[in-house]
XYZ file of C-alpha atoms in Angstrom:
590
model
C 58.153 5.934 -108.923
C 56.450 3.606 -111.469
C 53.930 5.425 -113.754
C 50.035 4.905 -113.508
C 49.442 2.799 -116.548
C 45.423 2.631 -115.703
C 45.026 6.355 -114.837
C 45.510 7.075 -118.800
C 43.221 4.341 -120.166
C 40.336 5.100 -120.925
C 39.526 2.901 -123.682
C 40.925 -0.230 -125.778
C 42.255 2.262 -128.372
C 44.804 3.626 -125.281
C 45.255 0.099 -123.687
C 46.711 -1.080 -127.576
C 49.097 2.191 -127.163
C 51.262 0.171 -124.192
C 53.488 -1.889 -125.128
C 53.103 -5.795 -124.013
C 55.722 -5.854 -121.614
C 53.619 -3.144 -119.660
C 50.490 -5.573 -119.649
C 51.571 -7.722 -116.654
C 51.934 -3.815 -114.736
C 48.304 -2.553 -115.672
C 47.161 -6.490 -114.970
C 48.342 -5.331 -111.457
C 46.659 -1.981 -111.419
C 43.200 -3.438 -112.662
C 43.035 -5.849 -109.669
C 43.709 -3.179 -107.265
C 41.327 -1.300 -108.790
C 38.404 -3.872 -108.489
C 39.423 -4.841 -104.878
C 39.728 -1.310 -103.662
C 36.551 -0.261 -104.941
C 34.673 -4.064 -104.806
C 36.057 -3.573 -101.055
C 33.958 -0.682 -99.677
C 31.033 -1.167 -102.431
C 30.593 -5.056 -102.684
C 29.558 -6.722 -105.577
C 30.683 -9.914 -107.528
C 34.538 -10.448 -107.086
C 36.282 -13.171 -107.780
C 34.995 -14.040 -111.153
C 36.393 -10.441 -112.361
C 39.729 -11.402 -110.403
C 40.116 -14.324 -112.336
C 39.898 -13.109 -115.974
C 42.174 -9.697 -115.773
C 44.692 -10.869 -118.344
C 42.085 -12.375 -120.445
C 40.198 -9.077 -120.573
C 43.389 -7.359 -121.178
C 44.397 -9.713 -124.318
C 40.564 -9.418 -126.042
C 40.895 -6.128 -125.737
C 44.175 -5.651 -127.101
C 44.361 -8.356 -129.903
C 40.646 -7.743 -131.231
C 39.396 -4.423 -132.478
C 36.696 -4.010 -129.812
C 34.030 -2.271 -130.350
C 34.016 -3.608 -134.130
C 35.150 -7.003 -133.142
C 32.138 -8.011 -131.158
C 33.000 -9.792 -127.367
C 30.291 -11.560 -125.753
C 30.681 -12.158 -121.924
C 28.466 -15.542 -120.198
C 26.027 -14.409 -117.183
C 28.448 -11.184 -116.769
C 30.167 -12.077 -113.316
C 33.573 -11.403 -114.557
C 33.090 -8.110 -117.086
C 34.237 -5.761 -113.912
C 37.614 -5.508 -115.810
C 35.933 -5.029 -119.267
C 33.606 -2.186 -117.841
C 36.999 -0.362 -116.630
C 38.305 -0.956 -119.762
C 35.702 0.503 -122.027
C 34.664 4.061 -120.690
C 33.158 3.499 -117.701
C 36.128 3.530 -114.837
C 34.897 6.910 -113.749
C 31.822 5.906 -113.333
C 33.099 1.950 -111.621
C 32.251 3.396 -107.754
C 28.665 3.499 -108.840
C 28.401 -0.002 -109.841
C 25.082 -1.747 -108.786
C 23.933 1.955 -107.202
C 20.310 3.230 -107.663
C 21.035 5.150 -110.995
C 24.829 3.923 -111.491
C 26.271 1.237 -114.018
C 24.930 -2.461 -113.880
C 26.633 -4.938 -112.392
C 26.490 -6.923 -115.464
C 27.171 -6.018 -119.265
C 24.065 -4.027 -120.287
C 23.522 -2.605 -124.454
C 22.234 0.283 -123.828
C 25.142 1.425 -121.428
C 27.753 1.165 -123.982
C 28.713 -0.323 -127.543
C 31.614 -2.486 -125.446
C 28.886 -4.290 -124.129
C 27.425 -6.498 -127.288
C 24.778 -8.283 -125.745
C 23.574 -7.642 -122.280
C 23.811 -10.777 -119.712
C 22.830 -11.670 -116.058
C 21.478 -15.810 -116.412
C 24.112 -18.501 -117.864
C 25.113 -19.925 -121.076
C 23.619 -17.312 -123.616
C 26.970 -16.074 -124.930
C 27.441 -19.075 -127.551
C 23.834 -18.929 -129.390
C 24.321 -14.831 -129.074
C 27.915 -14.689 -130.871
C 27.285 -17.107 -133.098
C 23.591 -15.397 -134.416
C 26.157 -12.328 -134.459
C 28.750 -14.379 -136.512
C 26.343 -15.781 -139.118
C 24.674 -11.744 -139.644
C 28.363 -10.667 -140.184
C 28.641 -13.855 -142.847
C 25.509 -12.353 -144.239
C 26.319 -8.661 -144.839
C 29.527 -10.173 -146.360
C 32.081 -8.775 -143.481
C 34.405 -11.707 -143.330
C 37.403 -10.195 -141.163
C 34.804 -9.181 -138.328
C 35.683 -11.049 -135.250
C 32.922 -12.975 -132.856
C 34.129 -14.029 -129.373
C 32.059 -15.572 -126.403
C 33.709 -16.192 -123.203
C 32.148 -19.223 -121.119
C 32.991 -20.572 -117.817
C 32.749 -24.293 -117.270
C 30.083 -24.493 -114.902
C 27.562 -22.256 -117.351
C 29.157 -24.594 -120.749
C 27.505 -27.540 -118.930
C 23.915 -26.204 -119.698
C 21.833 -27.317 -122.421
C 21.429 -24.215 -123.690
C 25.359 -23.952 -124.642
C 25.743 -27.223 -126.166
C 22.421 -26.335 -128.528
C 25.216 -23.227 -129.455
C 28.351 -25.585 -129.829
C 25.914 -28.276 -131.739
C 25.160 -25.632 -134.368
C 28.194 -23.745 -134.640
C 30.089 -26.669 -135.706
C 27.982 -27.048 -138.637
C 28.629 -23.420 -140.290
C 31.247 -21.449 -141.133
C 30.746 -18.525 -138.714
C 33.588 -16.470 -137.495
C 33.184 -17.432 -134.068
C 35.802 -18.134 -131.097
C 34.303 -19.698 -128.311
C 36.738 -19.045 -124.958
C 36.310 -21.473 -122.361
C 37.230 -19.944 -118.823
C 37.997 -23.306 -117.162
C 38.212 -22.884 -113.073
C 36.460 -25.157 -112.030
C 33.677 -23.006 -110.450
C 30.406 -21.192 -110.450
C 29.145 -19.844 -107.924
C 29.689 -22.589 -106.192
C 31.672 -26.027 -107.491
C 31.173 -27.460 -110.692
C 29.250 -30.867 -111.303
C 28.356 -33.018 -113.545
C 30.615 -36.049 -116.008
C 31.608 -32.569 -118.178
C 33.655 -31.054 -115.759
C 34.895 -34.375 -114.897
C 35.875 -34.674 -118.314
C 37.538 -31.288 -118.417
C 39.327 -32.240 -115.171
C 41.242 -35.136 -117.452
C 41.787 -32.683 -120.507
C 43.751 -30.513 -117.773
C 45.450 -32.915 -116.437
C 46.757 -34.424 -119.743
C 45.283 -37.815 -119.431
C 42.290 -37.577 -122.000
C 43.940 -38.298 -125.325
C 43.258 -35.349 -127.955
C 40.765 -38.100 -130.593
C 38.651 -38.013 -128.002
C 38.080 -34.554 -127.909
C 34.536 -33.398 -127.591
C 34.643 -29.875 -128.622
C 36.976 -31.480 -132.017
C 34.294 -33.747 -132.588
C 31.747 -31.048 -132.628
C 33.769 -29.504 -135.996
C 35.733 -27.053 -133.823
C 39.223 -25.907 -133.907
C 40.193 -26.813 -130.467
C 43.429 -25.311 -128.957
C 44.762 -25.590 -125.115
C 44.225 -25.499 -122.424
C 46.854 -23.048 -122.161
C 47.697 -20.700 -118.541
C 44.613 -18.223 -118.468
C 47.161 -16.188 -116.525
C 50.046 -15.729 -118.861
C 49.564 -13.079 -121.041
C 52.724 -13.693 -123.388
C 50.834 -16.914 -124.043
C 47.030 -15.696 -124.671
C 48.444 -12.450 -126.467
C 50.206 -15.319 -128.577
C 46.996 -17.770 -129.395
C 44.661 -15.472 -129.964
C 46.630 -13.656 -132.626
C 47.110 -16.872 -134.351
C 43.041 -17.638 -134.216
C 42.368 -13.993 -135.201
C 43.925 -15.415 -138.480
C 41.809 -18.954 -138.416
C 38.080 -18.766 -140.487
C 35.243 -20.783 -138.871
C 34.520 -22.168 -135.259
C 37.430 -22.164 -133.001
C 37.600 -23.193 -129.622
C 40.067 -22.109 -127.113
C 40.183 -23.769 -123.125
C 42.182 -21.519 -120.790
C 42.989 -22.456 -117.280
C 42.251 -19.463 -114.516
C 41.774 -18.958 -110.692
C 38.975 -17.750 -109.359
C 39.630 -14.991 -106.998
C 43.553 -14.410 -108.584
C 45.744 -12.312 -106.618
C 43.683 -11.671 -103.763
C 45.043 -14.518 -101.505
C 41.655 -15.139 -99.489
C 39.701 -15.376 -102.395
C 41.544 -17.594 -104.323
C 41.594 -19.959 -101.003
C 37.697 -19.979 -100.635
C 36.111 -18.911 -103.685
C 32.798 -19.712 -102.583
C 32.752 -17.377 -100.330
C 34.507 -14.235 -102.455
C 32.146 -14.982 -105.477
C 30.620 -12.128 -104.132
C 31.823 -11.540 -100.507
C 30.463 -8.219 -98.953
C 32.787 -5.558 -97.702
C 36.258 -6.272 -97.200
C 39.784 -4.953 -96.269
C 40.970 -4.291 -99.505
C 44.880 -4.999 -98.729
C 44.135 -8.373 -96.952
C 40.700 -9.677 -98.190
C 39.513 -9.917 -94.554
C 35.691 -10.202 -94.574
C 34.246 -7.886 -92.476
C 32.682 -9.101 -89.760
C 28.791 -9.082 -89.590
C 26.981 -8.771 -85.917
C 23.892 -11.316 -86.808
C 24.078 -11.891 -83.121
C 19.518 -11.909 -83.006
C 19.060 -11.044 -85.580
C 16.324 -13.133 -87.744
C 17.151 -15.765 -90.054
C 17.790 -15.202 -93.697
C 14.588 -17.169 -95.833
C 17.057 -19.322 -97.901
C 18.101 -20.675 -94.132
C 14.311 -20.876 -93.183
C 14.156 -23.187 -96.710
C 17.144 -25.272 -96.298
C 17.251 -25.934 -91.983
C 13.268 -26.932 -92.629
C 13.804 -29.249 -95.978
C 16.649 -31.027 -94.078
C 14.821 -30.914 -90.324
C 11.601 -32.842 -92.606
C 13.824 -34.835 -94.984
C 14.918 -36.652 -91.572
C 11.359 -37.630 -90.494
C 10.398 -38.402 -94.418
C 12.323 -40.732 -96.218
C 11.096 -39.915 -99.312
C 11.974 -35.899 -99.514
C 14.358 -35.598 -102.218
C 16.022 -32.117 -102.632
C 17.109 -30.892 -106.380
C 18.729 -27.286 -107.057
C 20.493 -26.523 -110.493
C 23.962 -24.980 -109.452
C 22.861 -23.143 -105.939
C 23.315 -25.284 -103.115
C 24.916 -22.850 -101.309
C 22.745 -19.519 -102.696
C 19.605 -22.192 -101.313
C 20.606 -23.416 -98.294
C 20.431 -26.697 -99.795
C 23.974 -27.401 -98.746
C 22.463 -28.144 -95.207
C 20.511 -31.114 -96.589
C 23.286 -32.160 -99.020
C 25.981 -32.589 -96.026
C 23.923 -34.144 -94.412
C 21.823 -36.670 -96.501
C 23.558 -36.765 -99.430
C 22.078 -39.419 -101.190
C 18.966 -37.463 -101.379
C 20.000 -34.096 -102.203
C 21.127 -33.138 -105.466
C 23.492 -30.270 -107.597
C 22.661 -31.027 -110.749
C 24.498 -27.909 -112.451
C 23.183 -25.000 -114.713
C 20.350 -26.612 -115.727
C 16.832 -25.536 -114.745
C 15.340 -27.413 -117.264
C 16.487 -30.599 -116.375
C 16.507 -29.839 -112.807
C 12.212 -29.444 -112.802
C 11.923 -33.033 -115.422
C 14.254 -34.872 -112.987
C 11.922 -33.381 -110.393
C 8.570 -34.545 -112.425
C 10.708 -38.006 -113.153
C 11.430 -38.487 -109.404
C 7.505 -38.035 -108.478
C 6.092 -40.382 -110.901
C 7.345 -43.070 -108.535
C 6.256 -41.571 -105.345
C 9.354 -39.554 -104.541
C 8.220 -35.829 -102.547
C 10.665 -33.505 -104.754
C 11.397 -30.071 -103.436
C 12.955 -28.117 -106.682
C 14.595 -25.113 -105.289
C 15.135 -22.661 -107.965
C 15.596 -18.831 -108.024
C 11.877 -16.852 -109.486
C 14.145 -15.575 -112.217
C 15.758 -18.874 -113.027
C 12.854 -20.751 -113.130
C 11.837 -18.939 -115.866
C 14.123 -20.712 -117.937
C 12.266 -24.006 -117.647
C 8.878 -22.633 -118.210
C 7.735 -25.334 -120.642
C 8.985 -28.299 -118.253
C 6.639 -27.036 -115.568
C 3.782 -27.125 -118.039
C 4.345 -29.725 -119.882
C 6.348 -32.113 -117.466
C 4.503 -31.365 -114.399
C 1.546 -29.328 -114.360
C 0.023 -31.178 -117.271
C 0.582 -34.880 -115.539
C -0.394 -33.618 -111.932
C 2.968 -34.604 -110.750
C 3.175 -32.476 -107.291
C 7.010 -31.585 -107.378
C 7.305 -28.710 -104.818
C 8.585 -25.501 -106.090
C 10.361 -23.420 -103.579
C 11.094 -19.894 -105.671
C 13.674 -18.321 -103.863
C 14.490 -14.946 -104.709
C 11.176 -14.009 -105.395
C 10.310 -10.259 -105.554
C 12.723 -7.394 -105.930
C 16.294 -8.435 -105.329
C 18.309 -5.408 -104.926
C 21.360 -4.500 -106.120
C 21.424 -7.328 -109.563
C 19.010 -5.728 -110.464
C 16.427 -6.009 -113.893
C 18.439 -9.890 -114.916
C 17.752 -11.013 -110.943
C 14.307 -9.446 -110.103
C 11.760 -12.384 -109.235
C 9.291 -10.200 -110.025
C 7.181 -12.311 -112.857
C 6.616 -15.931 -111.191
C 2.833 -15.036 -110.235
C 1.564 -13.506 -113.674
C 3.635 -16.774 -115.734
C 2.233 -19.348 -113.559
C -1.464 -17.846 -112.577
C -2.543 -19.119 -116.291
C -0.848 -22.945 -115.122
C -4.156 -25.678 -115.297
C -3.438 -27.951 -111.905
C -0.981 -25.657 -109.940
C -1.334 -24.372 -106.717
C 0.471 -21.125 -106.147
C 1.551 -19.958 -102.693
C 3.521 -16.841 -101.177
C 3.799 -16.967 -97.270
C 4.206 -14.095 -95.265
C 6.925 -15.248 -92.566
C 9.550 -17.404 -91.620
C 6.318 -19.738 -89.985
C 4.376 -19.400 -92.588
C 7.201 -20.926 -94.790
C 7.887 -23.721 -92.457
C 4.363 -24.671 -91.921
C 3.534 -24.459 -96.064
C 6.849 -26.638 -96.607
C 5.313 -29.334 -94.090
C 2.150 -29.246 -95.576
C 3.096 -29.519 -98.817
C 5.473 -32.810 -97.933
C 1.922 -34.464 -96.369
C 1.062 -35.229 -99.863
C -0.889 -33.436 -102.340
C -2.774 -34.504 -105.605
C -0.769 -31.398 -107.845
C 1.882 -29.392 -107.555
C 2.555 -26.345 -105.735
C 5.147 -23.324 -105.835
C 5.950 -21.155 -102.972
C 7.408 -17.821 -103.114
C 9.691 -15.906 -101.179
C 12.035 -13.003 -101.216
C 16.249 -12.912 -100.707
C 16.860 -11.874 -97.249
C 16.307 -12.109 -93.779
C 12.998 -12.137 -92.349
C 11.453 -10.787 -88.868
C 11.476 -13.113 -86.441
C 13.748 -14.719 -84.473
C 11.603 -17.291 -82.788
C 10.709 -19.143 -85.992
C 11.556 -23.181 -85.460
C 7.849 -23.565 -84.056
C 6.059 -26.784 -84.029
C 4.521 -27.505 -87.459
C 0.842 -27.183 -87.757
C -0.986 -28.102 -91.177
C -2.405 -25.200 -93.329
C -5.507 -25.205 -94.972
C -4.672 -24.056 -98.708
C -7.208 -22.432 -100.130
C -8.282 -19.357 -97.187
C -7.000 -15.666 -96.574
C -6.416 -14.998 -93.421
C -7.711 -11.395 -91.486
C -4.782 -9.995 -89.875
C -6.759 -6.295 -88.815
C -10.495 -5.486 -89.185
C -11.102 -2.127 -90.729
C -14.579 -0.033 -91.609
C -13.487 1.623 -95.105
C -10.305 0.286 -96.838
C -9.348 -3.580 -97.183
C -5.474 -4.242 -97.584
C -5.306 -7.817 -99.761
C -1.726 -8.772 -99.615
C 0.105 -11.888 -100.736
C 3.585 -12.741 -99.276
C 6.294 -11.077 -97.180
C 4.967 -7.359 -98.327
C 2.715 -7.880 -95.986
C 4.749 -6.775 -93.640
C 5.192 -3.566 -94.937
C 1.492 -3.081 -95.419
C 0.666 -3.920 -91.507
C 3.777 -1.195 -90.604
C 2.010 1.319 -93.053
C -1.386 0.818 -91.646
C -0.118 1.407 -87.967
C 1.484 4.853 -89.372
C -1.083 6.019 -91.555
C -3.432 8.757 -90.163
C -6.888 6.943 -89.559
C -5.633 3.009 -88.952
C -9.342 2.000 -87.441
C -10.305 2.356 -91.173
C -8.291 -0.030 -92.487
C -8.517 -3.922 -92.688
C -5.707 -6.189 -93.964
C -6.627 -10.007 -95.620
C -3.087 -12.286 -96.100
C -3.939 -14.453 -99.091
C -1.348 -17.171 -98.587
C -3.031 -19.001 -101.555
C -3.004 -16.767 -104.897
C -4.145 -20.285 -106.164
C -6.819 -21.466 -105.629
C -8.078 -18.129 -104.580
C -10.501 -17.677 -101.527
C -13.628 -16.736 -103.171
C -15.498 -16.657 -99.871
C -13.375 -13.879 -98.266
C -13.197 -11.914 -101.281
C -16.725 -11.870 -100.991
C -17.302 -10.936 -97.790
C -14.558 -8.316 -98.396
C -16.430 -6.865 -101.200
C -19.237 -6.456 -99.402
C -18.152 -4.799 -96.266
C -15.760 -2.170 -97.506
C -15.721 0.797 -100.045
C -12.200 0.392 -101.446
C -9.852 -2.730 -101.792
C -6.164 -2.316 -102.622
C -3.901 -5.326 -103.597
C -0.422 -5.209 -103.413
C 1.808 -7.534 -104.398
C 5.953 -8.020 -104.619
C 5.381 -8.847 -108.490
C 3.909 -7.727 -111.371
C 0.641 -5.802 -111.249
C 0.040 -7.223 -115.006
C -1.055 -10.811 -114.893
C -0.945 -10.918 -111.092
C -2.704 -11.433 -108.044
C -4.652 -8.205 -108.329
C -5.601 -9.001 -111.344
C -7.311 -12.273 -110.137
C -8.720 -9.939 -107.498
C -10.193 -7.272 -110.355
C -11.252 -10.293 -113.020
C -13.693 -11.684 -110.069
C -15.009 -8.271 -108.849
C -15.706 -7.831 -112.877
C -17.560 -11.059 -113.060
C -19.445 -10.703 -109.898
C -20.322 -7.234 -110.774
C -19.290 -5.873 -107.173
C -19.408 -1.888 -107.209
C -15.965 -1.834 -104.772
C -13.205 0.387 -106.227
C -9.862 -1.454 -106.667
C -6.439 -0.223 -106.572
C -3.816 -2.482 -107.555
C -0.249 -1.792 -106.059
C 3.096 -3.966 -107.570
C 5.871 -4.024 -109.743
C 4.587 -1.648 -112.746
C 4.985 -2.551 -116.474
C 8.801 -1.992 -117.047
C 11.668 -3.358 -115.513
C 13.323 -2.322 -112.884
C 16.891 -1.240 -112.796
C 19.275 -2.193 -109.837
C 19.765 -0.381 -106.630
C 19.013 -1.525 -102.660
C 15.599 -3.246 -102.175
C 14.025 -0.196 -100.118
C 14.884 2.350 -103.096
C 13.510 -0.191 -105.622
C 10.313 -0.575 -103.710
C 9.917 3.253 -103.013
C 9.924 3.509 -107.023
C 7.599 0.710 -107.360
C 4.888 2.051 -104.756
C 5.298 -0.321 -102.419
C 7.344 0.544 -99.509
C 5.706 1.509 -96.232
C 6.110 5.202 -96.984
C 4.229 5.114 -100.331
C 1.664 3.166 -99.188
C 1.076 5.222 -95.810
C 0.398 8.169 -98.318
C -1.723 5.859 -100.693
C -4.223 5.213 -98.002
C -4.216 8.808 -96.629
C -4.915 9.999 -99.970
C -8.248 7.643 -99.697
C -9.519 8.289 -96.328
């Protein structure tokens, strides 16, 4: 019987102990390992799949920890957390109190720089590169591994543009498979397309004409080969470039044949990649679908919808609108801050622009919206999916700061429904025209009702809404926690006492409610699926300040830290929001 190789590695310093003809065995092992465990725990798969012998060549050719390996977004560093210490600990990956899902700093000196958006690793190794040229450590090694869809953001070629000017130590590894998350787009990948197939002649190289030492593409998947190159750049000073040709999903058979899907599939049969099935027989829709059926259900009636998401058309449910109407929906790649100026572009001549991006992404383009929209009145439509807690990505993923960075916005209105109705209805209204732009929030997942394709009616912006009268304590919620709220208040010991106000608007804020409310009840509590800091209960506490109301506020949200990973209920019991906490915050006031 053929010897465990992975059983007694337990580190880089034991993997450069084998000898190479053993790699292609533990190759083997390591994808088992990730399938059997990615199997029954889920997580991100076939990115990990695809770079095995990579991870095993960086980590045998370079002197890792002291060589320093930077990984893009983190997708694929499964292989590189089993590597470095942490394969005892792999079956708690993206658990409440386990490892991260992504490479994280402060879980181990393997992991250099800690990841979870796109196209960081360049400007990160090379800042790493140039300190190293600093302190005079020449031989020091700097690698960042990029995929092609994440190389196609601006952010990247900012990296590449100044890296060809020094002398930094730096290999930049291209992980060319022609996917994200979901396809690549964009004249760059059509560009790389020719390079692979040998009909772009070498002068008219791009990554040469940036100053870099370009090499490949060689097979991603022969390790005689990359063992080979990267010994010979290990000897090469300055920028070096290498493009390496991989399959998403490798040696998992299913997942190499739709790697959409296996990006990050849910549980599986480990031996044949079978998906298992999921009963959503009545179950309510997931919001994403409550987006995407609704854009492309209004796009049909309005002729001048246009639909814009940077690399998640399928993470969106803007693939619904893109099959369909093509013309007017667009993929414009990693690239959030083109994605919202293309949007403000678009509405200068009339166009209605829904810009689908993820809270946490949209982050990334946080001067476009000021300066690009906000500031010109242009009313692009923000739909911020993933907005709240997020689960298992945890502290890279949560869309937990969209309220507090655009509350302080001149001209924006800033919505968070709380339903699937609700969303359709604000979506509708929006598309009806409006003099300034608007964002609406809400959270990954499936909602609570099934009936939801109801006839549109036109919202008012602007006024809360009283779900429940009460004599003592007023609930102010904003958005889908809502819910939880109106299932706390039917548990909680004295639920005459307590009213509940939905503030669909968090901008502009109903003043006349919040009035009224201050005046009939002792207490207020706001709660919010965001940050307490900067949020809506802070709008809430800066007007009771002003008006000099005597009400005591509590203010319930995401606290000042950030939160780790772990399922959505655990994240919210830590953050004071789930329906048991606040059950025993109101008992604790009545």
């Amino acid at each position: 019987m053929t010897e465990n190789l992975l059983s007694k590695i337990q580190n880089p310093s034991d993997l450069r102990k084998l000898s190479e003809n053993q790699l292609p065995q533990l190759a083997k092992e390591l994808r088992d390992f990730i399938i059997d465990i990615v199997s029954q725990k889920e997580g991100h798969l076939g990115a990990s799949l695809g770079v095995i012998e990579l991870t095993i060549a960086l980590h045998y050719v370079f002197n890792t920890p002291e060589d320093l390996l930077v990984w893009d977004v983190g997708h694929q560093a499964y292989g590189h957390k089993i590597l470095t210490e942490r394969k005892t600990l792999f079956h708690t990956n993206r658990d409440l109190n386990g490892i991260s899902g992504f490479p994280k700093r402060s879980e181990s000196i393997y992991d250099t720089f800690g990841v979870g958006h796109s196209s960081t690793s360049i400007s990160a190794a090379l800042g790493m590169a140039m300190a190293s040229l600093l302190k005079n450590e020449t031989e020091k090694q700097h690698i960042a591994v990029i995929g092609d869809a994440s190389i196609a953001s601006g952010m990247a070629f900012e990296g590449l543009n100044h890296a060809g000017v020094t002398n930094a130590n730096l290999l930049v590894i291209l992980n060319d498979n022609a996917i994200g998350i979901d396809p690549s787009v964009g004249a760059l990948k059509n560009y790389l397309t020719t390079v692979k197939e040998g009909k772009n002649p070498r002068q008219n190289n791009i990554i040469k004409s940036l100053n870099f030492d370009y090499s490949g593409p060689i097979d991603g998947h022969d390790l005689p080969k990359l063992l080979s190159e990267l010994r010979r750049l290990q000897k090469v000073k300055g920028p070096k470039f290498l493009h390496i040709i991989t399959t998403k999903g490798k040696g998992l058979q299913l997942a190499e044949e739709d790697q959409v899907k296996y990006h990050a599939p849910g549980k599986f049969e480990a031996k044949t990649g079978r998906i298992h099935p999921k009963n959503e027989e009545g179950l309510a829709p997931k919001f994403q679908d409550v987006f995407g059926h609704t854009l492309l259900e209004l796009a049909k009636e309005n002729a001048k919808i246009i639909g814009i998401t940077p690399a998640m058309p399928s993470g969106s449910s803007m693939k619904y609108m893109m099959e369909t109407i093509p013309e007017r929906a667009f993929d414009v790649g990693i690239a959030e801050q083109h994605a919202v100026t293309l949007s403000a572009g678009m509405a200068t001549q009339g166009m209605v622009v829904f810009c689908n991006i993820y809270s946490t992404f949209l982050q990334r383009a946080y001067d476009q919206v000021i300066h690009d929209v906000a500031l010109q009145k242009l009313p692009v439509i923000f739909c911020l999916d993933r907005a709240g807690l997020v689960g298992e990505d945890g502290a890279t993923h949560h869309g937990v700061f969209d309220i507090a960075y655009l509350n302080c916005i001149p001209n924006l209105i800033i919505t968070a429904p709380l339903n699937e109705i609700e969303l359709r209805n604000i979506m509708y209204t929006a598309q009806l025209g409006l003099e300034r732009p608007i964002s609406i929030r809400y959270p990954r997942g499936r909602g609570e009702i099934t009936d939801w394709q109801q006839p549109f009616e036109k919202i008012e912006l602007g006024k809360a809404k009283e779900l429940k009268k009460g004599s003592k304590i007023a609930f102010l919620s904003t958005g889908t926690i809502g819910i939880n709220v109106t299932k706390a208040i039917s548990l909680c010991e004295q639920p005459e006492a307590i009213g509940h106000f939905h503030f669909l608007c968090i901008k502009p804020l109903d003043y006349s409610a919040l009035e009224k409310i201050c005046k009939q009840y002792e207490k207020i509590i706001t709660i919010e699926d965001g940050t307490i800091i900067g949020g809506f209960g802070s709008l809430i506490n800066q007007y009771i300040l002003e008006k000099k109301h005597t009400v005591t506020v509590i203010n319930l949200g995401i606290p000042d830290d950030f939160i780790e990973q772990g399922s959505i209920p655990e994240l919210q019991h830590i953050s004071q929001i789930s329906v048991t906490t606040i059950i025993n915050q109101i008992n604790l006031l009545l």
